[in-house]
Amino acid sequence: MNKGMPSNKPIPGKERLYQKLDRKTAGAVFRRLSGYVLRHAPLFLAALALTLLSNQLALMGPMYSGEAIDAIAAEGGVQLSTVWENVWKMLICYVVSAILSYGLAVLMIHLSQRIVYTMRRQLFEKLNTLPVTYFDTTPAGDLISRISYDIDTVNSSLSHDLVQVMTSLYTVVGSLFFMWKISKPMILIFCITVPASILFTRYRSKKVRPLFRERSRRIGELNGFAEEMLSGSRTIAAYGREEEICRRFAQRNQESMEAYYRAEYHGAALGPSVNFINNLSISLVTVFGGILYMYSQNGRFAEGALFFITLGGVAQFVQYSRKFAGPINEFANILHEFQSAFSAAERVFRVIDEAPEPPDIPDPLPLHSVRGKVDFENVSFGYTPEKRILHEVSVTAEEGKTIAIVGPTGAGKTTVINLLMRFYDADEGKILIDGKEITSCRREDLRRAFAMVLQETWLFRGTVYENIVYGRENATPDEVRAAARAARIDSYIESLPQGYDTVITDDGVNISKGQRQLITIARAFLSNAPMLILDEATSNVDSRTEIKIREAMDELMRGRTCFVIAHRLSTIQGADLILVIQNGKITEQGNHDALMAKGGFYSTLYLSQFQ
């Protein structure tokens, strides 16, 4: 696949929807994350029970503290028995609450890990259902960033911030209940400070949310650039472009850092601002409580009256007011973490919401025992509506014949293969295999009918045997060795320390490029597919090895319909049919001798390679 290939028609994804519903995005993301939590309802309910019990015990502590203070200031002297009884109750409540909080944290870690596992699995599975179009237009590094960084960000919020929010909600409600019992007039102070905190938090959240979305995007771009440059490190070194690449990386790194700083700076500013409002409310509570206590002591307010309060009551109310204000401040502090998590989750959900490869038609035609006759009937196609690549291409490839496709770069050679494999669908015209239109067959059946050897080799981390047998998983060891012999790679494999059990590192970087190509050729030979696609399959081997491979390929290609894309015309002289594509049209076709005799573009191109 050409890396620089323009995208096909836009996939009906959710990008516009997310932008259009920006104000509702956070709510939508929250609901979707809640759906993941509810899938593990037993764990969540257990966490909720621990939260309620732990916070209830923590809320009972100030009550016993106030009663102990009243026992100290009681008329007739200190009531030590009452003081110690309340002190022990207070200690027991706090200790048990701490133990339950620890259990809650451990439980939430387990819950968040299960949710993250599900999200990461769904994301990776979705990537395997997306059309080639998506990968042509999305950097691999950006996708890796979503799988790793973005999901890890969600994990951090679920395992820590969610616990804090659950705790805060119960603490706020419980504290308000106890304060209402202690002194109703003193609650009026919070009628001013709490709305101020809420309004300010809501205002800052709207400003901060886009900054965290920008931060995630910049980090994805940075990862994509790094992945692209690292994969081309040899080319960069060969052309001495290290300084230029470092300059470009530094620029992207600077943009990422600035986006990160802006998000964190404006997010972090929220906490101290709300903390100031809460501290102000506690100061007012202390002053107002002191005034009410003095009037109560002077007899201005009778016991049981609305404004009457004891010293222990003031102490209780101050402690509950701190518990009441504390969660509001904590929530403001973690709000920017939620903004980061929501932005990360949004990027993950955007991929999950992408439209998959269009499904096969209902009741598709079977494509078994393929003979290999292929017909292109007036096929036209463009990766974008405004630019056509192929124009009314018509050609017939007889079964068992070799069809070579040549032409200048960008003429549409690889596009023909993309349409044949249904990586893209033609805009106009039909492609038929054995008389059946490929759009009426299952993609799986169609692609199993082909074996492909591309110019860009792909090997995965595993043994040599596993990489070859990837072409047909039920192949026997003898068949694998036979395919390796046919590809002229068997002697090299047997010379390795562990032979076929030798482990190839990621993308086969521990073996030469030519050897990687030979292994992929052996994989294609093993597949036993009735049709074969070769895209410059011998471009990475020397001339001597190429001759040996051509001999083996001539034997193994016999009886198969083969499509060969080649720039080295010496490799296709024996092709049954050579198609010359220029500007998306077939300008010449015939065998080597006929085209040379014609003296057209093919003849000129061939002679230019040997003069």
Coordinates of C-alpha atoms in Angstrom, one line a residue, residues 70-507:
D70 CA -19.3 19.3 75.9
A71 CA -18.4 16.8 78.6
I72 CA -15.3 18.8 79.3
A73 CA -17.1 22.1 79.5
A74 CA -20.1 20.6 81.5
E75 CA -21.4 22.4 84.5
G76 CA -20.1 20.9 87.7
G77 CA -16.7 19.8 86.2
V78 CA -15.3 17.5 83.6
Q79 CA -17.1 14.2 83.1
L80 CA -14.1 12.0 82.4
S81 CA -16.0 8.8 81.8
T82 CA -18.1 10.5 79.1
V83 CA -15.0 12.1 77.6
W84 CA -13.1 8.8 77.3
E85 CA -16.1 7.0 76.0
N86 CA -16.5 9.5 73.2
V87 CA -12.8 9.5 72.4
W88 CA -12.7 5.7 72.1
K89 CA -15.8 5.8 69.8
M90 CA -14.1 8.5 67.7
L91 CA -10.9 6.5 67.4
I92 CA -12.7 3.3 66.5
C93 CA -14.7 5.1 63.8
Y94 CA -11.6 6.7 62.2
V95 CA -9.5 3.5 62.3
V96 CA -12.3 1.3 60.8
S97 CA -13.0 4.0 58.2
A98 CA -9.3 4.1 57.2
I99 CA -9.3 0.2 56.8
L100 CA -12.4 0.3 54.7
S101 CA -11.0 3.1 52.5
Y102 CA -7.9 1.0 51.8
G103 CA -10.1 -1.9 50.8
L104 CA -12.1 0.5 48.6
A105 CA -8.9 1.7 46.8
V106 CA -7.8 -1.9 46.1
L107 CA -11.2 -2.8 44.8
M108 CA -11.3 0.2 42.5
I109 CA -7.9 -0.7 41.1
H110 CA -9.3 -4.2 40.2
L111 CA -12.5 -2.6 38.7
S112 CA -10.5 0.0 36.7
Q113 CA -8.2 -2.7 35.3
R114 CA -11.1 -4.8 34.1
I115 CA -12.7 -1.7 32.4
V116 CA -9.4 -0.7 30.8
Y117 CA -8.8 -4.3 29.6
T118 CA -12.3 -4.2 27.9
M119 CA -11.7 -0.8 26.3
R120 CA -8.3 -1.7 25.0
R121 CA -9.6 -5.0 23.6
Q122 CA -12.6 -3.3 22.0
L123 CA -10.3 -0.6 20.5
F124 CA -7.9 -3.2 19.0
E125 CA -10.7 -5.4 17.7
K126 CA -12.3 -2.3 16.1
L127 CA -9.0 -1.4 14.4
N128 CA -9.0 -4.8 12.8
T129 CA -12.5 -4.1 11.3
L130 CA -11.7 -0.7 9.8
P131 CA -11.1 -0.3 6.1
V132 CA -7.7 0.4 4.6
T133 CA -8.9 3.9 4.0
Y134 CA -8.7 4.7 7.7
F135 CA -5.1 3.5 8.0
D136 CA -4.1 5.5 4.9
T137 CA -5.2 8.7 6.6
T138 CA -4.3 8.1 10.3
P139 CA -0.7 7.9 11.5
A140 CA 0.2 4.7 13.3
G141 CA 1.7 6.6 16.1
D142 CA -1.5 8.4 16.8
L143 CA -3.4 5.0 17.1
I144 CA -0.7 3.7 19.4
S145 CA -1.1 6.8 21.6
R146 CA -4.8 6.1 21.9
I147 CA -4.2 2.4 22.8
S148 CA -1.6 3.2 25.4
Y149 CA -1.5 6.8 26.7
D150 CA -5.2 7.7 26.3
I151 CA -6.5 4.5 27.9
D152 CA -3.9 4.7 30.7
T153 CA -5.2 8.2 31.4
V154 CA -8.7 6.8 31.7
N155 CA -7.4 4.1 34.0
S156 CA -5.9 6.6 36.3
S157 CA -9.2 8.5 36.7
L158 CA -11.2 5.4 37.2
S159 CA -8.9 4.0 39.8
H160 CA -8.3 7.2 41.8
D161 CA -10.6 10.1 40.8
L162 CA -13.8 8.0 40.7
V163 CA -13.2 6.9 44.3
Q164 CA -12.6 10.5 45.3
V165 CA -15.8 11.6 43.7
M166 CA -17.9 8.8 45.2
T167 CA -16.5 9.7 48.6
S168 CA -17.0 13.4 48.2
L169 CA -20.6 13.1 47.2
Y170 CA -21.5 11.1 50.3
T171 CA -19.4 13.3 52.6
V172 CA -21.1 16.5 51.3
V173 CA -24.6 15.1 51.8
G174 CA -23.8 13.6 55.2
S175 CA -22.0 16.7 56.5
L176 CA -24.9 18.8 55.4
F177 CA -27.3 16.6 57.3
F178 CA -25.3 16.8 60.5
M179 CA -24.9 20.6 60.2
W180 CA -28.6 20.9 59.7
K181 CA -29.2 19.1 63.0
I182 CA -26.6 21.2 64.8
S183 CA -27.5 24.7 63.6
K184 CA -29.8 25.7 60.8
P185 CA -28.9 29.4 60.8
M186 CA -25.2 28.8 60.2
I187 CA -26.0 26.8 57.1
L188 CA -27.1 30.1 55.5
I189 CA -23.4 30.9 55.0
F190 CA -23.1 28.1 52.5
C191 CA -26.0 29.4 50.5
I192 CA -23.6 32.1 49.3
T193 CA -20.2 30.3 49.1
V194 CA -21.4 27.0 47.6
P195 CA -23.2 28.5 44.5
A196 CA -20.1 30.8 44.0
S197 CA -17.9 27.6 43.9
I198 CA -20.2 25.8 41.6
L199 CA -20.6 28.7 39.1
F200 CA -16.9 29.4 39.1
T201 CA -16.1 25.7 38.6
R202 CA -18.6 25.4 35.7
Y203 CA -17.2 28.5 34.1
R204 CA -13.6 27.3 34.3
S205 CA -14.5 23.7 33.1
K206 CA -15.8 25.1 29.8
K207 CA -12.5 26.9 29.3
V208 CA -10.3 23.9 30.3
R209 CA -12.0 21.1 28.4
P210 CA -10.8 22.2 24.9
L211 CA -7.3 22.6 26.3
F212 CA -7.1 18.9 27.4
R213 CA -8.5 17.8 24.0
E214 CA -5.8 19.8 22.3
R215 CA -3.2 18.2 24.7
S216 CA -4.2 14.7 23.7
R217 CA -4.1 15.6 20.0
R218 CA -0.7 17.1 20.3
I219 CA 0.7 14.1 22.1
G220 CA -0.8 11.8 19.5
E221 CA 0.9 13.8 16.7
L222 CA 4.2 13.7 18.6
N223 CA 4.0 9.9 18.9
G224 CA 3.1 9.6 15.3
F225 CA 6.1 11.6 14.2
A226 CA 8.4 9.7 16.5
E227 CA 7.2 6.4 15.2
E228 CA 7.6 7.5 11.6
M229 CA 11.1 8.8 12.1
L230 CA 12.3 5.8 14.1
S231 CA 11.2 3.4 11.4
G232 CA 13.2 5.4 8.9
S233 CA 16.3 5.9 11.0
R234 CA 18.6 4.3 8.5
T235 CA 17.4 6.5 5.7
I236 CA 17.8 9.6 7.9
A237 CA 21.3 8.6 8.8
A238 CA 22.2 7.9 5.1
Y239 CA 21.1 11.3 4.0
G240 CA 22.6 13.1 7.0
R241 CA 19.2 14.6 8.0
E242 CA 19.6 14.0 11.8
E243 CA 19.8 17.7 12.6
E244 CA 16.7 18.5 10.5
I245 CA 14.7 15.6 12.0
C246 CA 15.8 16.7 15.5
R247 CA 14.6 20.3 14.7
R248 CA 11.2 19.0 13.5
F249 CA 10.9 16.8 16.6
A250 CA 11.9 19.7 18.8
Q251 CA 9.2 21.8 17.2
R252 CA 6.5 19.2 17.7
N253 CA 7.8 18.5 21.2
Q254 CA 7.5 22.2 22.0
E255 CA 4.0 22.3 20.7
S256 CA 3.1 19.3 22.8
M257 CA 4.7 20.8 25.9
E258 CA 2.9 24.1 25.4
A259 CA -0.4 22.3 25.0
Y260 CA 0.3 20.2 28.1
Y261 CA 1.3 23.3 30.0
R262 CA -1.8 25.3 29.0
A263 CA -4.1 22.5 30.0
E264 CA -2.3 21.8 33.3
Y265 CA -1.9 25.5 34.2
H266 CA -5.5 26.5 33.7
G267 CA -6.7 23.2 35.2
A268 CA -4.5 23.7 38.3
A269 CA -5.7 27.2 38.8
L270 CA -9.2 25.9 39.5
G271 CA -8.3 24.2 42.8
P272 CA -6.7 27.2 44.6
S273 CA -9.6 29.5 43.6
V274 CA -12.2 27.2 44.9
N275 CA -10.1 26.5 48.0
F276 CA -10.1 30.3 48.7
I277 CA -13.9 30.4 48.6
N278 CA -14.1 27.4 50.9
N279 CA -11.6 28.8 53.4
L280 CA -13.6 32.0 53.4
S281 CA -16.8 30.1 54.2
I282 CA -15.1 28.2 57.1
S283 CA -13.8 31.5 58.5
L284 CA -17.3 32.9 58.4
V285 CA -18.7 29.8 60.0
T286 CA -16.1 30.1 62.9
V287 CA -16.9 33.8 63.5
F288 CA -20.7 33.3 63.2
G289 CA -20.6 30.3 65.5
G290 CA -18.5 32.1 68.1
I291 CA -21.1 34.9 68.1
L292 CA -24.0 32.5 68.6
Y293 CA -22.1 30.7 71.3
M294 CA -21.5 33.9 73.3
Y295 CA -25.1 34.9 73.0
S296 CA -26.1 31.4 74.1
Q297 CA -23.8 31.6 77.2
N298 CA -25.2 35.1 78.1
G299 CA -28.7 33.7 78.1
R300 CA -29.8 35.7 75.0
F301 CA -30.7 32.4 73.4
A302 CA -32.5 29.8 75.5
E303 CA -31.5 26.1 75.2
G304 CA -33.5 24.5 72.4
A305 CA -34.0 27.8 70.6
L306 CA -33.2 28.1 66.9
F307 CA -30.0 30.1 67.5
F308 CA -28.8 28.3 70.6
I309 CA -25.5 26.4 70.3
T310 CA -23.0 24.9 72.7
L311 CA -19.2 25.0 72.4
G312 CA -19.2 21.3 71.4
G313 CA -21.8 22.2 68.8
V314 CA -19.6 24.9 67.4
A315 CA -16.7 22.5 67.3
Q316 CA -18.8 19.9 65.5
F317 CA -20.2 22.4 63.0
V318 CA -16.6 23.6 62.1
Q319 CA -15.4 20.0 61.6
Y320 CA -18.5 19.2 59.5
S321 CA -18.1 22.4 57.5
R322 CA -14.5 21.4 56.7
K323 CA -15.7 18.0 55.6
F324 CA -18.4 19.7 53.6
A325 CA -16.0 22.2 52.0
G326 CA -13.1 19.8 51.6
P327 CA -14.7 17.5 48.9
I328 CA -15.8 20.6 46.9
N329 CA -12.2 21.7 46.9
E330 CA -11.0 18.2 46.1
F331 CA -13.5 17.9 43.3
A332 CA -12.2 21.2 41.8
N333 CA -8.6 19.8 42.1
I334 CA -9.5 16.6 40.3
L335 CA -11.8 18.2 37.8
H336 CA -8.9 18.9 35.4
E337 CA -7.9 15.3 35.7
F338 CA -11.4 14.3 34.7
Q339 CA -11.2 16.8 31.8
S340 CA -8.0 15.0 30.7
A341 CA -9.6 11.6 31.1
F342 CA -12.8 12.6 29.2
S343 CA -10.7 14.0 26.4
A344 CA -8.7 10.8 26.3
A345 CA -11.8 8.6 26.4
E346 CA -13.3 10.8 23.7
R347 CA -10.3 10.0 21.4
V348 CA -10.8 6.3 22.1
F349 CA -14.5 6.4 21.4
R350 CA -13.9 8.2 18.2
V351 CA -12.1 5.2 16.9
I352 CA -14.6 2.8 18.3
D353 CA -17.4 4.8 16.6
E354 CA -15.7 4.8 13.2
A355 CA -17.7 3.0 10.5
P356 CA -16.2 -0.5 9.9
E357 CA -15.5 -1.9 6.5
P358 CA -18.9 -2.1 4.8
P359 CA -20.5 -5.5 5.4
D360 CA -20.9 -8.1 2.7
I361 CA -24.2 -8.2 1.0
P362 CA -26.9 -10.6 2.4
D363 CA -26.6 -14.1 1.0
P364 CA -23.3 -13.6 -0.8
L365 CA -22.3 -15.9 -3.6
P366 CA -19.9 -18.7 -2.7
L367 CA -16.3 -18.3 -4.0
H368 CA -14.8 -21.7 -3.8
S369 CA -12.7 -23.8 -6.1
V370 CA -11.6 -20.6 -7.9
R371 CA -10.2 -21.2 -11.3
G372 CA -8.7 -17.7 -11.6
K373 CA -10.3 -15.9 -14.5
V374 CA -10.5 -12.2 -13.8
D375 CA -12.4 -9.5 -15.8
F376 CA -12.2 -5.7 -15.4
E377 CA -15.2 -4.2 -17.1
N378 CA -15.1 -0.4 -17.6
V379 CA -13.7 0.1 -14.1
S380 CA -13.2 3.7 -12.9
F381 CA -12.0 4.8 -9.5
G382 CA -10.6 7.8 -7.6
Y383 CA -9.4 8.0 -4.0
T384 CA -11.1 11.4 -3.8
P385 CA -14.3 12.4 -5.8
E386 CA -12.5 15.3 -7.6
K387 CA -9.5 13.2 -8.8
R388 CA -9.9 9.9 -10.8
I389 CA -7.0 7.5 -10.8
L390 CA -8.4 4.8 -13.2
H391 CA -10.5 5.6 -16.2
E392 CA -12.7 2.9 -17.8
V393 CA -10.2 0.1 -17.4
S394 CA -11.2 -3.1 -19.2
V395 CA -9.0 -6.2 -19.4
T396 CA -9.4 -10.0 -19.1
A397 CA -6.9 -12.2 -17.2
E398 CA -7.3 -15.8 -18.3
E399 CA -7.0 -18.5 -15.6
G400 CA -3.4 -19.7 -15.0
K401 CA -1.9 -16.8 -16.8
T402 CA 0.6 -14.2 -15.6
I403 CA -0.4 -10.6 -16.0
A404 CA 2.3 -7.9 -15.5
I405 CA 1.4 -4.3 -14.8
V406 CA 3.9 -1.6 -15.7
G407 CA 3.8 2.1 -16.0
P408 CA 5.2 5.3 -14.5
T409 CA 4.9 6.1 -10.8
G410 CA 1.4 7.2 -9.8
A411 CA -0.2 5.7 -13.0
G412 CA -2.5 3.5 -11.0
K413 CA -0.7 0.1 -10.9
T414 CA -1.2 -0.5 -7.1
T415 CA -4.7 0.9 -7.4
V416 CA -5.6 -2.1 -9.6
I417 CA -4.5 -4.5 -6.9
N418 CA -6.4 -2.5 -4.2
L419 CA -9.6 -2.9 -6.2
L420 CA -8.9 -6.5 -6.9
M421 CA -8.5 -7.3 -3.2
R422 CA -11.5 -5.0 -2.3
F423 CA -9.4 -2.8 -0.1
Y424 CA -11.4 -0.2 -2.0
D425 CA -14.5 -0.6 -4.2
A426 CA -14.7 0.7 -7.8
D427 CA -16.8 3.9 -8.4
E428 CA -18.0 2.6 -11.8
G429 CA -17.8 -0.7 -13.6
K430 CA -17.4 -4.3 -12.4
I431 CA -14.7 -6.7 -11.5
L432 CA -15.4 -10.4 -11.9
I433 CA -13.7 -13.6 -10.8
D434 CA -14.8 -16.7 -12.6
G435 CA -17.8 -14.7 -13.8
K436 CA -18.9 -13.6 -10.3
E437 CA -18.8 -9.9 -9.4
I438 CA -16.5 -9.5 -6.4
T439 CA -18.9 -7.2 -4.6
S440 CA -21.4 -10.1 -4.5
C441 CA -18.9 -12.4 -2.7
R442 CA -17.6 -12.4 0.8
R443 CA -14.4 -10.4 1.3
E444 CA -13.0 -13.3 3.3
D445 CA -13.4 -15.7 0.5
L446 CA -12.1 -13.2 -2.0
R447 CA -8.9 -12.5 -0.1
R448 CA -8.3 -16.1 0.7
A449 CA -8.2 -16.7 -3.1
F450 CA -5.1 -14.5 -3.3
A451 CA -1.6 -14.8 -1.9
M452 CA 0.3 -11.5 -1.7
V453 CA 4.0 -10.7 -1.7
L454 CA 4.5 -6.9 -1.3
Q455 CA 7.6 -4.7 -1.7
E456 CA 7.2 -3.8 2.0
T457 CA 7.8 -7.0 3.9
W458 CA 6.0 -7.7 7.2
L459 CA 7.2 -10.1 9.7
F460 CA 6.1 -10.4 13.4
R461 CA 7.9 -11.4 16.5
G462 CA 8.0 -15.1 16.5
T463 CA 9.9 -18.1 15.1
V464 CA 10.8 -18.4 11.4
Y465 CA 8.4 -21.4 11.3
E466 CA 5.5 -19.3 12.7
N467 CA 6.1 -16.5 10.2
I468 CA 6.0 -18.9 7.3
V469 CA 3.0 -21.0 8.5
Y470 CA 1.1 -17.7 8.8
G471 CA 0.2 -18.3 5.2
R472 CA -1.7 -21.5 6.1
E473 CA -2.0 -22.3 9.8
N474 CA -2.8 -26.0 9.2
A475 CA 0.3 -26.7 7.1
T476 CA 2.5 -29.6 8.1
P477 CA 6.3 -29.1 8.8
D478 CA 7.1 -30.9 5.6
E479 CA 5.0 -28.4 3.6
V480 CA 6.7 -25.5 5.4
R481 CA 10.1 -26.8 4.5
A482 CA 9.0 -27.4 0.9
A483 CA 7.8 -23.8 0.6
A484 CA 11.1 -22.6 2.1
R485 CA 13.1 -24.7 -0.4
A486 CA 11.0 -23.3 -3.3
A487 CA 11.8 -19.8 -2.1
R488 CA 15.5 -20.6 -1.9
I489 CA 15.6 -19.8 1.8
D490 CA 15.8 -23.3 3.3
S491 CA 19.6 -23.4 3.5
Y492 CA 19.8 -20.1 5.2
I493 CA 17.1 -21.1 7.8
E494 CA 18.9 -24.4 8.6
S495 CA 22.1 -22.5 9.1
L496 CA 20.5 -20.4 11.9
P497 CA 21.3 -21.5 15.5
Q498 CA 17.8 -22.9 16.2
G499 CA 16.9 -23.4 12.5
Y500 CA 13.1 -23.0 12.0
D501 CA 12.7 -22.3 15.7
T502 CA 14.9 -19.2 15.6
V503 CA 13.0 -16.2 16.9
I504 CA 12.7 -13.2 14.6
T505 CA 12.5 -9.8 16.3
D506 CA 9.8 -7.3 15.6
D507 CA 9.6 -6.7 11.8

